[in-house]
GROMACS .gro file of C-alpha atoms in nm:
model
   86
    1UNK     CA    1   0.578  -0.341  -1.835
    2UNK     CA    2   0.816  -0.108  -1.717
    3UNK     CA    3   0.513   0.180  -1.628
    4UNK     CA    4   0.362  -0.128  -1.429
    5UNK     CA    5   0.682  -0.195  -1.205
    6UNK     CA    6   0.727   0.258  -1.174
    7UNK     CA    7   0.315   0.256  -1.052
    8UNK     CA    8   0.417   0.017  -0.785
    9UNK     CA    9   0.732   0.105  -0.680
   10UNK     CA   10   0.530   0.449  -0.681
   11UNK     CA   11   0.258   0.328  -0.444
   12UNK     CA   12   0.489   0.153  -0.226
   13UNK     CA   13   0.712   0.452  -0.204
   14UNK     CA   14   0.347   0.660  -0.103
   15UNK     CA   15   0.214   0.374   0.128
   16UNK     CA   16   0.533   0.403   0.277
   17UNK     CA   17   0.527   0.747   0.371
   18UNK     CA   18   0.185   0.734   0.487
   19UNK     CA   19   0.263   0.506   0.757
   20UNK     CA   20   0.643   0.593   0.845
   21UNK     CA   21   0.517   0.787   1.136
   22UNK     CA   22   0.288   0.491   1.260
   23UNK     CA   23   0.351   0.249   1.542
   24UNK     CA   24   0.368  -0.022   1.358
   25UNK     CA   25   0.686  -0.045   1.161
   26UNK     CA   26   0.571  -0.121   0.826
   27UNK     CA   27   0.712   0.284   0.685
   28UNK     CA   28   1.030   0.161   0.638
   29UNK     CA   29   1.032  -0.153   0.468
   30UNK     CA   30   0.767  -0.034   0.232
   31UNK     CA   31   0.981   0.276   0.109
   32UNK     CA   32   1.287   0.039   0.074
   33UNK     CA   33   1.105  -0.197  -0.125
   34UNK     CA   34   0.998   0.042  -0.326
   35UNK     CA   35   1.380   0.171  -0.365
   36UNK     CA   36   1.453  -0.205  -0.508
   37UNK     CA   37   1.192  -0.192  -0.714
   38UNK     CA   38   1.329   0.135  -0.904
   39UNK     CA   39   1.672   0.018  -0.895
   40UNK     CA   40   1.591  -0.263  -1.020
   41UNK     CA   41   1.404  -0.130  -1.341
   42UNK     CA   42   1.643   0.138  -1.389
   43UNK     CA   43   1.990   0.131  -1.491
   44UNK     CA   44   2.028   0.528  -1.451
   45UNK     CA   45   1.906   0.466  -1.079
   46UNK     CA   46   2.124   0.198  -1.008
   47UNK     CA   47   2.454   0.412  -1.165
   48UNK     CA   48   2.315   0.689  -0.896
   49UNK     CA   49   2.342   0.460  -0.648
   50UNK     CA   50   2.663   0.307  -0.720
   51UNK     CA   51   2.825   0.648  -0.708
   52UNK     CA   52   2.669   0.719  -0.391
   53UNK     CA   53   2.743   0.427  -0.252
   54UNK     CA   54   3.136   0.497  -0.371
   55UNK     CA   55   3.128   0.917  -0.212
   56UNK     CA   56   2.995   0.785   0.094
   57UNK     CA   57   3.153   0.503   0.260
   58UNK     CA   58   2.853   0.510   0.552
   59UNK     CA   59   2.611   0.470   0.281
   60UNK     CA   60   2.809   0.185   0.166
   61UNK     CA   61   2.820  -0.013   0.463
   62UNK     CA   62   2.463  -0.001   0.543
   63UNK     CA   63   2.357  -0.077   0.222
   64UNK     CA   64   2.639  -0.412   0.269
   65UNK     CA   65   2.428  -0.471   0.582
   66UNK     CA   66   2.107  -0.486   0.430
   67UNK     CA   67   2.228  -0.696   0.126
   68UNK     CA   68   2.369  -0.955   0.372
   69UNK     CA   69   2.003  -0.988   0.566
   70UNK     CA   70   1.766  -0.947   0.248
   71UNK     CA   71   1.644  -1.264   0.037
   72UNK     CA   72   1.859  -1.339  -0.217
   73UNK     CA   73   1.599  -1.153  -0.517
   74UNK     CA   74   1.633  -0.795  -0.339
   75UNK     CA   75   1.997  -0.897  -0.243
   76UNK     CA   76   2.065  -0.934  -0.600
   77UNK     CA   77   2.021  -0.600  -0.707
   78UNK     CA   78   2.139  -0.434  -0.392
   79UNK     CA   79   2.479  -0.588  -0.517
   80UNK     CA   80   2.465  -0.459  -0.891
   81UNK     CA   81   2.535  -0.092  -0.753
   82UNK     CA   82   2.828  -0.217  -0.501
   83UNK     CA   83   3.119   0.098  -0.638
   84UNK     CA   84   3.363  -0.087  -0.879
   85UNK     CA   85   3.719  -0.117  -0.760
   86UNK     CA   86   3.985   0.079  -1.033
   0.00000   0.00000   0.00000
């Protein structure tokens, strides 16, 4: 099942890229649905992303932004790799 979650994240990621450059804005979302998608089938991802998210306090608060305006599914897992406070 997992294989089947990496394919789409995968084509999403692909699709994504294909049509960043495009008029129509559909590049972005696309690649950070994708991003979800990984993050959310991959603890090893999601550790990445939590120590990003705790070098780089810019990368923090736009990934605080986005949690705040996605549905509450992708929101979810955005907030699993908020940096831990010591």
């Amino acid at each position: 099942m997992k294989i089947l979650w990496w394919l789409l994240a995968a084509v999403l990621i692909l699709l994504g890229l294909a049509t960043v450059w495009l008029p129509i804005p559909t590049g972005v979302p696309l690649l950070a649905l994708g991003s979800v998608v990984i993050i959310g089938t991959s603890r090893s991802a999601a550790r990445h992303l939590r120590k990003r998210r705790k070098s780089a306090p810019h990368l923090n608060d736009m990934i605080t932004w986005v949690e705040d305006r996605s549905p509450l599914r992708f929101a979810r897992i955005l907030k699993r790799t908020r940096p831990r406070k010591k």
